[in-house]
Amino acid sequence: MPSRSDLANAIRALSMDAVQQANSGHPGAPMGMADIAEVLWNDYLKHSPANPQWPDRDRFVLSNGHGSMLIYSLLHLSGYDLPIEELKCFRQLHSKTPGHPEYGYAPGVETTTGPLGQGITNAIGMATAEKVLAAQFNRPGHDIVDHYTYTFVGDGCLMEGISHEACSLAGTLGLGKLIAFYDDNGISIDGEVEGWFTDDTPKRFESYGWHVVSKVDGHDPEAIKSAIEAARASDRPSLLCCQTIIGKGSPNKQGKEDCHGAALGVDEVALVRETIGWPHAPFEVPDEIYAGWNGRAKGQQNEDFWKTRFSAYQAEHPELAAELHRRMSGQLPADFNQQANAYIAQCQQQGATIASRKASQNSLNVYGPLLPEFLGGSADLAGSNLTIWSGSKGISADDASGNYLYYGVREFAMSAMMNGIALHGGFIPYGATFLMFMEYARNAVRMAALMKIRSIFVYTHDSIGLGEDGPTHQPVEQVTALRATPNLSTWRPCDAVESAVSWKCAIERQQGPSALIFSRQNLQHQARTEQQVANIARGAYVLSDCDGEAEAIIMATGSEVQLAMDAQAALAGQGKNVRVVSMPCTDIFDAQDAGYKESVLPSNVLARVAVEALHRDFWYKYVGLDGRIVGMETFGESAPAADLMKHFGFTVEAVVDAVEEALG
């Protein structure tokens, strides 16, 4: 039987060989954390390499994702479908082993990591999901949801501000099945971190309410095991501060920044082989090492044992078992589509003139009871975002059976935790803040889009129309950034009907996130036919047509749709035929077939005007270079909303003038 050091050295060898072959990558972290990984994966991690999606598996997140060869080595050695050829293609086009772990590429990679601090925050989201799901589904004698979330973090993760936001909340929520291993090697890209990172990390985490084990020898298996045992016995999240040597085994580069982000070099790789006693050729792993690592048999035993327990649970609680299966498979209730369509039709019939943030809350009050998988929240703005609905119940350390998280003023952590919750499964997370403060969380929104996961980001106070709070709170360029993000559906509805449709589309969209953008001010209801209501889900549609052939088109979103309608009426009084197009979701409209797009925006109508109280430049793709845009090109001001709209030219007269200019 191979020794622990032999098993750990397999990680070191594969990691340095892959980085050397690619001549790109980070060998230091995998070589330094190999001993910790060996103990965790062989002695504690509950997983099934033959079935990476087994619901009750432990989750493992490599937050310091630059050390990606660590997780690729672990997955390959323990029996996942990641052959040695993929390791040889590390960082190459179309391989399953990209430079940072990417969700959806290699089996067993639970989340995309790379932007430091987000991995541990995803892990906190996963641990939150586990705790809430267990509270909702476990019954006496049936702990059917019972798994840990383990995460490796580096100095960079802890320097990033998001780690404070998220780890603070993790302590408050009492996430006892979250265990973080801090790779305390004292080195980052610029050298020894004591020049710029002198925090007392153990005391910091103790202040959050974490269980902390300090000064764990990260190269002593028994010390590592002792720390893990103590963490698993705690009812608080745990931080194990593991003192390691970056690049361990490299005689000339270990303990230095030289091995952090560059290949060791051919000569140094040869010296490592001598130093650690690894005489095998590059990418060659002896059979006995594979046998010592293989986790397939143990994983199958764990999975079979869980299936036996689940069968007993199913016999005693058949409805709960069926519901858990539905939720973990990501499927919506069978009647959701029908019920949602009925509500949308009711909204059209009622014709309420309300703020779209209130229309959003009304939608939640209808959709919420249909969707027990809803897990909502707000970054300390619930009363303004209106994300609490009649069935919302707060989650706490003592009672996690609810469906609503009070995230506090933590927009970035909220968004990245939502991603972890979505990745865990069993929930549809939504979280809210003011649109302006999406800026704090933008990278987490981007990560949701990159991973194509169903996170729903709710943003209110959507333009200069929020008024007196002034330009610090008035978004101008934010929606352009959201619309430019690949695979993110961005909605800005104009009334209660479009708001209900936007929620329905976001809920039903399983292959990517959505941003729902709502107003503070009241929005007037728009009259529609049944077909027009159906066309809202196509992203853009003809809201109001003219009697004859259109001479010009006015397109608008959100609060400016009514302005477009008023301008159309004024132009009709002048004998001009003008069409109004509402475009609540431009990316969905862009994905429609050419025939539909032509029916909405006929190519022969060149006189086009876009109206939106946000940055104007986005709209040239629809109006053309000869079109006109009534929009913002400066920041806002502090004043009542009506005064601001007049000051910045969002008036019927300005829109009429723009149409007349476009007509020549």
GROMACS .gro file of N, CA and C in nm, residues 129-188:
model
  180
  129ALA      N    1  -2.745   2.638   0.156
  129ALA     CA    2  -2.846   2.555   0.089
  129ALA      C    3  -2.861   2.421   0.160
  130GLU      N    4  -2.750   2.361   0.200
  130GLU     CA    5  -2.756   2.232   0.271
  130GLU      C    6  -2.832   2.246   0.401
  131LYS      N    7  -2.803   2.353   0.476
  131LYS     CA    8  -2.868   2.370   0.606
  131LYS      C    9  -3.018   2.394   0.590
  132VAL      N   10  -3.055   2.478   0.493
  132VAL     CA   11  -3.197   2.507   0.472
  132VAL      C   12  -3.270   2.385   0.418
  133LEU      N   13  -3.210   2.316   0.323
  133LEU     CA   14  -3.274   2.197   0.266
  133LEU      C   15  -3.293   2.089   0.372
  134ALA      N   16  -3.192   2.073   0.458
  134ALA     CA   17  -3.204   1.975   0.567
  134ALA      C   18  -3.317   2.012   0.661
  135ALA      N   19  -3.329   2.141   0.693
  135ALA     CA   20  -3.435   2.184   0.783
  135ALA      C   21  -3.573   2.165   0.721
  136GLN      N   22  -3.581   2.178   0.590
  136GLN     CA   23  -3.709   2.164   0.522
  136GLN      C   24  -3.749   2.018   0.501
  137PHE      N   25  -3.651   1.929   0.484
  137PHE     CA   26  -3.685   1.793   0.442
  137PHE      C   27  -3.652   1.684   0.544
  138ASN      N   28  -3.550   1.701   0.627
  138ASN     CA   29  -3.518   1.596   0.721
  138ASN      C   30  -3.629   1.577   0.823
  139ARG      N   31  -3.648   1.454   0.863
  139ARG     CA   32  -3.747   1.420   0.964
  139ARG      C   33  -3.683   1.328   1.068
  140PRO      N   34  -3.741   1.316   1.187
  140PRO     CA   35  -3.680   1.231   1.290
  140PRO      C   36  -3.646   1.092   1.235
  141GLY      N   37  -3.520   1.054   1.252
  141GLY     CA   38  -3.473   0.925   1.203
  141GLY      C   39  -3.437   0.924   1.056
  142HIS      N   40  -3.452   1.037   0.991
  142HIS     CA   41  -3.425   1.043   0.847
  142HIS      C   42  -3.346   1.170   0.813
  143ASP      N   43  -3.215   1.165   0.834
  143ASP     CA   44  -3.129   1.277   0.795
  143ASP      C   45  -3.086   1.256   0.650
  144ILE      N   46  -3.180   1.281   0.562
  144ILE     CA   47  -3.160   1.248   0.421
  144ILE      C   48  -3.075   1.354   0.351
  145VAL      N   49  -3.072   1.474   0.406
  145VAL     CA   50  -2.982   1.580   0.358
  145VAL      C   51  -2.878   1.601   0.468
  146ASP      N   52  -2.754   1.557   0.443
  146ASP     CA   53  -2.655   1.554   0.550
  146ASP      C   54  -2.515   1.549   0.489
  147HIS      N   55  -2.465   1.663   0.446
  147HIS     CA   56  -2.332   1.664   0.385
  147HIS      C   57  -2.257   1.791   0.420
  148TYR      N   58  -2.127   1.784   0.405
  148TYR     CA   59  -2.038   1.896   0.435
  148TYR      C   60  -2.002   1.973   0.309
  149THR      N   61  -1.959   2.096   0.329
  149THR     CA   62  -1.899   2.176   0.223
  149THR      C   63  -1.757   2.209   0.268
  150TYR      N   64  -1.661   2.164   0.189
  150TYR     CA   65  -1.520   2.190   0.216
  150TYR      C   66  -1.466   2.288   0.112
  151THR      N   67  -1.383   2.382   0.156
  151THR     CA   68  -1.324   2.476   0.062
  151THR      C   69  -1.180   2.505   0.098
  152PHE      N   70  -1.095   2.513  -0.004
  152PHE     CA   71  -0.957   2.556   0.012
  152PHE      C   72  -0.950   2.705  -0.025
  153VAL      N   73  -0.885   2.783   0.059
  153VAL     CA   74  -0.873   2.927   0.033
  153VAL      C   75  -0.728   2.969   0.051
  154GLY      N   76  -0.690   3.074  -0.021
  154GLY     CA   77  -0.555   3.128  -0.008
  154GLY      C   78  -0.556   3.267   0.048
  155ASP      N   79  -0.437   3.325   0.061
  155ASP     CA   80  -0.425   3.461   0.113
  155ASP      C   81  -0.506   3.559   0.030
  156GLY      N   82  -0.505   3.541  -0.103
  156GLY     CA   83  -0.577   3.633  -0.190
  156GLY      C   84  -0.726   3.633  -0.163
  157CYS      N   85  -0.782   3.514  -0.137
  157CYS     CA   86  -0.925   3.505  -0.106
  157CYS      C   87  -0.958   3.585   0.019
  158LEU      N   88  -0.868   3.579   0.117
  158LEU     CA   89  -0.895   3.647   0.244
  158LEU      C   90  -0.867   3.796   0.236
  159MET      N   91  -0.783   3.838   0.141
  159MET     CA   92  -0.762   3.982   0.123
  159MET      C   93  -0.879   4.047   0.052
  160GLU      N   94  -0.944   3.975  -0.038
  160GLU     CA   95  -1.059   4.031  -0.109
  160GLU      C   96  -1.172   4.063  -0.010
  161GLY      N   97  -1.234   4.178  -0.029
  161GLY     CA   98  -1.337   4.224   0.064
  161GLY      C   99  -1.458   4.133   0.073
  162ILE      N  100  -1.488   4.062  -0.035
  162ILE     CA  101  -1.605   3.975  -0.034
  162ILE      C  102  -1.593   3.869   0.074
  163SER      N  103  -1.470   3.826   0.106
  163SER     CA  104  -1.455   3.723   0.209
  163SER      C  105  -1.503   3.773   0.345
  164HIS      N  106  -1.484   3.902   0.372
  164HIS     CA  107  -1.536   3.957   0.498
  164HIS      C  108  -1.689   3.953   0.497
  165GLU      N  109  -1.749   4.002   0.388
  165GLU     CA  110  -1.895   4.003   0.379
  165GLU      C  111  -1.952   3.864   0.404
  166ALA      N  112  -1.899   3.767   0.330
  166ALA     CA  113  -1.958   3.633   0.331
  166ALA      C  114  -1.928   3.557   0.458
  167CYS      N  115  -1.802   3.565   0.505
  167CYS     CA  116  -1.765   3.488   0.623
  167CYS      C  117  -1.832   3.543   0.748
  168SER      N  118  -1.853   3.672   0.751
  168SER     CA  119  -1.930   3.732   0.861
  168SER      C  120  -2.070   3.673   0.867
  169LEU      N  121  -2.136   3.664   0.751
  169LEU     CA  122  -2.272   3.611   0.748
  169LEU      C  123  -2.274   3.461   0.778
  170ALA      N  124  -2.172   3.390   0.733
  170ALA     CA  125  -2.164   3.246   0.760
  170ALA      C  126  -2.162   3.218   0.910
  171GLY      N  127  -2.089   3.303   0.983
  171GLY     CA  128  -2.087   3.286   1.128
  171GLY      C  129  -2.222   3.313   1.190
  172THR      N  130  -2.289   3.417   1.142
  172THR     CA  131  -2.421   3.452   1.194
  172THR      C  132  -2.521   3.340   1.168
  173LEU      N  133  -2.510   3.275   1.051
  173LEU     CA  134  -2.603   3.168   1.016
  173LEU      C  135  -2.567   3.035   1.080
  174GLY      N  136  -2.452   3.027   1.146
  174GLY     CA  137  -2.415   2.904   1.215
  174GLY      C  138  -2.399   2.786   1.122
  175LEU      N  139  -2.322   2.804   1.016
  175LEU     CA  140  -2.307   2.698   0.915
  175LEU      C  141  -2.204   2.595   0.961
  176GLY      N  142  -2.247   2.506   1.048
  176GLY     CA  143  -2.157   2.411   1.112
  176GLY      C  144  -2.098   2.307   1.019
  177LYS      N  145  -2.154   2.291   0.900
  177LYS     CA  146  -2.101   2.192   0.806
  177LYS      C  147  -2.017   2.257   0.696
  178LEU      N  148  -1.968   2.376   0.725
  178LEU     CA  149  -1.876   2.444   0.635
  178LEU      C  150  -1.737   2.439   0.697
  179ILE      N  151  -1.640   2.385   0.623
  179ILE     CA  152  -1.503   2.375   0.673
  179ILE      C  153  -1.409   2.432   0.567
  180ALA      N  154  -1.337   2.537   0.606
  180ALA     CA  155  -1.244   2.604   0.515
  180ALA      C  156  -1.101   2.576   0.558
  181PHE      N  157  -1.016   2.543   0.462
  181PHE     CA  158  -0.875   2.519   0.484
  181PHE      C  159  -0.798   2.640   0.429
  182TYR      N  160  -0.734   2.715   0.517
  182TYR     CA  161  -0.658   2.832   0.476
  182TYR      C  162  -0.515   2.791   0.446
  183ASP      N  163  -0.475   2.808   0.321
  183ASP     CA  164  -0.339   2.776   0.277
  183ASP      C  165  -0.247   2.891   0.317
  184ASP      N  166  -0.201   2.885   0.439
  184ASP     CA  167  -0.122   2.995   0.497
  184ASP      C  168   0.025   2.973   0.463
  185ASN      N  169   0.061   3.008   0.337
  185ASN     CA  170   0.199   2.987   0.294
  185ASN      C  171   0.282   3.115   0.289
  186GLY      N  172   0.217   3.229   0.317
  186GLY     CA  173   0.290   3.354   0.329
  186GLY      C  174   0.337   3.415   0.198
  187ILE      N  175   0.290   3.360   0.085
  187ILE     CA  176   0.339   3.406  -0.045
  187ILE      C  177   0.222   3.440  -0.136
  188SER      N  178   0.233   3.553  -0.206
  188SER     CA  179   0.142   3.582  -0.317
  188SER      C  180   0.227   3.625  -0.437
   0.00000   0.00000   0.00000
